[in-house]
C-alpha positions as a LaTeX table, in Angstrom:
\begin{tabular}{lrrr}
\hline
Residue & $x$ (\AA) & $y$ (\AA) & $z$ (\AA) \\
\hline
Met1 & $-0.69$ & 2.62 & $-14.82$ \\
Ser2 & 2.38 & 4.69 & $-14.14$ \\
Val3 & 5.74 & 3.68 & $-12.80$ \\
Ala4 & 7.44 & 4.56 & $-9.54$ \\
Gly5 & 8.68 & 8.12 & $-9.34$ \\
Lys6 & 5.58 & 9.71 & $-10.84$ \\
Ser7 & 4.02 & 12.88 & $-9.40$ \\
Asp8 & 1.92 & 13.45 & $-6.31$ \\
Gly9 & $-1.72$ & 12.54 & $-6.04$ \\
Asp10 & $-1.56$ & 8.87 & $-6.96$ \\
Leu11 & $-2.65$ & 5.64 & $-5.44$ \\
Leu12 & 0.70 & 3.94 & $-4.83$ \\
Ile13 & 0.57 & 0.16 & $-5.01$ \\
Val14 & 3.63 & $-1.51$ & $-3.53$ \\
Glu15 & 3.39 & $-5.13$ & $-4.64$ \\
Asp16 & 5.95 & $-7.46$ & $-6.19$ \\
Asp17 & 3.43 & $-10.03$ & $-7.47$ \\
Gln18 & 2.58 & $-8.82$ & $-10.99$ \\
Glu19 & $-0.07$ & $-11.53$ & $-11.42$ \\
Phe20 & $-1.86$ & $-10.39$ & $-8.26$ \\
Val21 & $-1.89$ & $-6.78$ & $-9.52$ \\
Glu22 & $-3.21$ & $-7.83$ & $-12.93$ \\
Asp23 & $-5.93$ & $-9.95$ & $-11.30$ \\
Leu24 & $-6.85$ & $-7.09$ & $-8.98$ \\
Phe25 & $-7.24$ & $-4.64$ & $-11.87$ \\
Ala26 & $-9.28$ & $-7.18$ & $-13.82$ \\
Met27 & $-11.85$ & $-7.03$ & $-10.99$ \\
Trp28 & $-11.48$ & $-3.41$ & $-9.82$ \\
Ser29 & $-10.93$ & 0.04 & $-11.28$ \\
Pro30 & $-8.99$ & 2.22 & $-8.83$ \\
Pro31 & $-10.53$ & 5.66 & $-8.18$ \\
Leu32 & $-7.17$ & 7.45 & $-8.46$ \\
Pro33 & $-4.30$ & 7.42 & $-10.96$ \\
Val34 & $-2.05$ & 4.48 & $-10.08$ \\
Ala35 & 1.68 & 4.38 & $-9.52$ \\
Arg36 & 3.24 & 1.01 & $-8.89$ \\
Ala37 & 6.38 & $-0.05$ & $-7.11$ \\
Ser38 & 7.33 & $-3.71$ & $-7.33$ \\
Ser39 & 10.12 & $-3.59$ & $-4.76$ \\
Gly40 & 11.08 & $-1.75$ & $-1.61$ \\
Glu41 & 13.71 & 0.15 & $-3.54$ \\
Glu42 & 11.14 & 1.46 & $-6.05$ \\
Ala43 & 8.76 & 2.34 & $-3.20$ \\
Phe44 & 11.39 & 4.39 & $-1.38$ \\
Arg45 & 12.38 & 6.18 & $-4.60$ \\
Tyr46 & 8.73 & 7.05 & $-5.28$ \\
Leu47 & 8.18 & 8.26 & $-1.71$ \\
Gln48 & 11.24 & 10.49 & $-1.88$ \\
Ala49 & 9.97 & 12.08 & $-5.11$ \\
Gly50 & 6.22 & 12.28 & $-4.51$ \\
Val51 & 3.48 & 12.08 & $-1.93$ \\
Pro52 & 0.65 & 9.66 & $-2.69$ \\
Lys53 & $-2.89$ & 10.16 & $-1.44$ \\
Leu54 & $-3.20$ & 6.48 & $-0.55$ \\
Val55 & $-0.93$ & 3.43 & $-0.41$ \\
Leu56 & $-1.75$ & $-0.25$ & $-0.90$ \\
Leu57 & 1.20 & $-2.10$ & 0.62 \\
Asp58 & 2.34 & $-5.70$ & 0.53 \\
Leu59 & 4.53 & $-6.52$ & 3.54 \\
Asn60 & 6.71 & $-9.18$ & 1.92 \\
Leu61 & 8.83 & $-7.62$ & $-0.80$ \\
Pro62 & 12.18 & $-8.36$ & $-2.44$ \\
His63 & 14.82 & $-7.18$ & 0.01 \\
Tyr64 & 16.29 & $-3.74$ & $-0.47$ \\
Leu65 & 16.90 & $-2.97$ & 3.15 \\
Ala66 & 18.44 & $-5.36$ & 5.63 \\
Ala67 & 15.15 & $-5.76$ & 7.49 \\
Ala68 & 15.93 & $-8.00$ & 10.43 \\
Asp69 & 12.65 & $-9.89$ & 10.22 \\
Gly70 & 12.55 & $-10.03$ & 6.43 \\
Ala71 & 9.35 & $-7.97$ & 6.19 \\
Glu72 & 10.50 & $-4.88$ & 4.33 \\
Gly73 & 6.92 & $-3.65$ & 4.06 \\
Phe74 & 7.03 & $-2.70$ & 7.74 \\
Glu75 & 10.02 & $-0.45$ & 7.00 \\
Ile76 & 8.07 & 1.23 & 4.20 \\
Leu77 & 5.00 & 1.68 & 6.43 \\
Ser78 & 7.12 & 3.23 & 9.17 \\
Tyr79 & 8.87 & 5.51 & 6.66 \\
Ile80 & 5.56 & 6.73 & 5.23 \\
Lys81 & 4.14 & 7.55 & 8.65 \\
Thr82 & 7.27 & 9.26 & 10.00 \\
His83 & 8.80 & 10.95 & 6.93 \\
Val84 & 6.15 & 11.34 & 4.23 \\
Gly85 & 2.89 & 12.03 & 6.05 \\
Ala86 & 1.19 & 10.55 & 9.08 \\
Asp87 & $-2.18$ & 11.31 & 7.46 \\
Ile88 & $-1.53$ & 9.17 & 4.36 \\
Pro89 & $-3.78$ & 6.10 & 4.61 \\
Val90 & $-1.91$ & 2.83 & 4.17 \\
Ile91 & $-3.91$ & $-0.31$ & 3.46 \\
Val92 & $-1.93$ & $-3.50$ & 3.92 \\
Ile93 & $-2.62$ & $-6.38$ & 1.53 \\
Thr94 & $-0.51$ & $-9.45$ & 2.31 \\
Arg95 & $-0.43$ & $-13.21$ & 2.60 \\
Glu96 & 0.58 & $-12.83$ & 6.24 \\
Asn97 & $-2.40$ & $-13.41$ & 8.51 \\
Ser98 & $-1.01$ & $-13.78$ & 12.01 \\
Ala99 & $-2.35$ & $-11.71$ & 14.90 \\
Glu100 & 1.20 & $-10.52$ & 15.56 \\
Thr101 & 1.62 & $-9.23$ & 12.00 \\
Arg102 & $-1.79$ & $-7.51$ & 12.08 \\
Ser103 & $-0.97$ & $-5.92$ & 15.44 \\
Arg104 & 2.42 & $-4.69$ & 14.26 \\
Ala105 & 0.93 & $-3.17$ & 11.11 \\
Ala106 & $-1.74$ & $-1.40$ & 13.16 \\
Ser107 & 0.82 & $-0.11$ & 15.66 \\
Leu108 & 2.83 & 1.40 & 12.79 \\
Gly109 & $-0.24$ & 3.18 & 11.45 \\
Ala110 & $-1.86$ & 0.89 & 8.89 \\
Arg111 & $-5.45$ & 1.98 & 8.33 \\
Asp112 & $-6.73$ & $-1.41$ & 7.17 \\
Tyr113 & $-5.34$ & $-4.91$ & 6.75 \\
Phe114 & $-6.43$ & $-7.51$ & 4.20 \\
Ser115 & $-5.14$ & $-11.04$ & 3.79 \\
Lys116 & $-4.74$ & $-12.55$ & 0.35 \\
Pro117 & $-6.81$ & $-13.81$ & $-1.27$ \\
Leu118 & $-9.04$ & $-10.84$ & $-0.63$ \\
Asp119 & $-12.60$ & $-9.79$ & $-1.28$ \\
Val120 & $-12.30$ & $-6.96$ & $-3.80$ \\
Ser121 & $-15.55$ & $-5.34$ & $-2.62$ \\
Asp122 & $-14.07$ & $-5.04$ & 0.90 \\
Leu123 & $-10.92$ & $-3.46$ & $-0.52$ \\
Glu124 & $-12.95$ & $-1.07$ & $-2.66$ \\
Arg125 & $-14.99$ & $-0.01$ & 0.38 \\
Ala126 & $-11.82$ & 0.53 & 2.45 \\
Val127 & $-10.24$ & 2.62 & $-0.34$ \\
Trp128 & $-13.31$ & 4.85 & $-0.70$ \\
Asn129 & $-13.55$ & 5.26 & 3.09 \\
Ala130 & $-9.88$ & 6.24 & 3.30 \\
Ile131 & $-10.23$ & 8.74 & 0.45 \\
Gly132 & $-13.35$ & 10.24 & 2.05 \\
Glu133 & $-11.75$ & 10.56 & 5.48 \\
Arg134 & $-8.63$ & 12.15 & 4.01 \\
Arg135 & $-10.72$ & 14.67 & 2.05 \\
Arg136 & $-12.75$ & 15.54 & 5.17 \\
Gly137 & $-9.53$ & 15.94 & 7.15 \\
Ser138 & $-8.03$ & 18.34 & 4.62 \\
Ser139 & $-11.10$ & 20.58 & 4.31 \\
\hline
\end{tabular}
């Protein structure tokens, strides 16, 4: 697993819960090289230096920005879609499960949305679908 700021072509995981990430990797082997950001600050640094092929994004992160609603992940999602690449699939993985949160994530361009705890087989399917659609879109 690499650290934030690594080169293009990675699966960027933006998640501050180290235990969740370790548990996830104990059950799943990502299909792309992984870069990890454990804060909004690390995520923004990575996104300014490289362009991932896919992002797994937690919405509730340690505060780097002064996000009015406290959900810095929305700021990262918006930044990805407007400044990095609208075609980059972003899969939200969060403890938030309200219809309002789901709707906001979708309106900002999230491809999929999973609530924790999650079914790893559903995540794996969503990741492969996103990779396949992105490859078809670039050919």
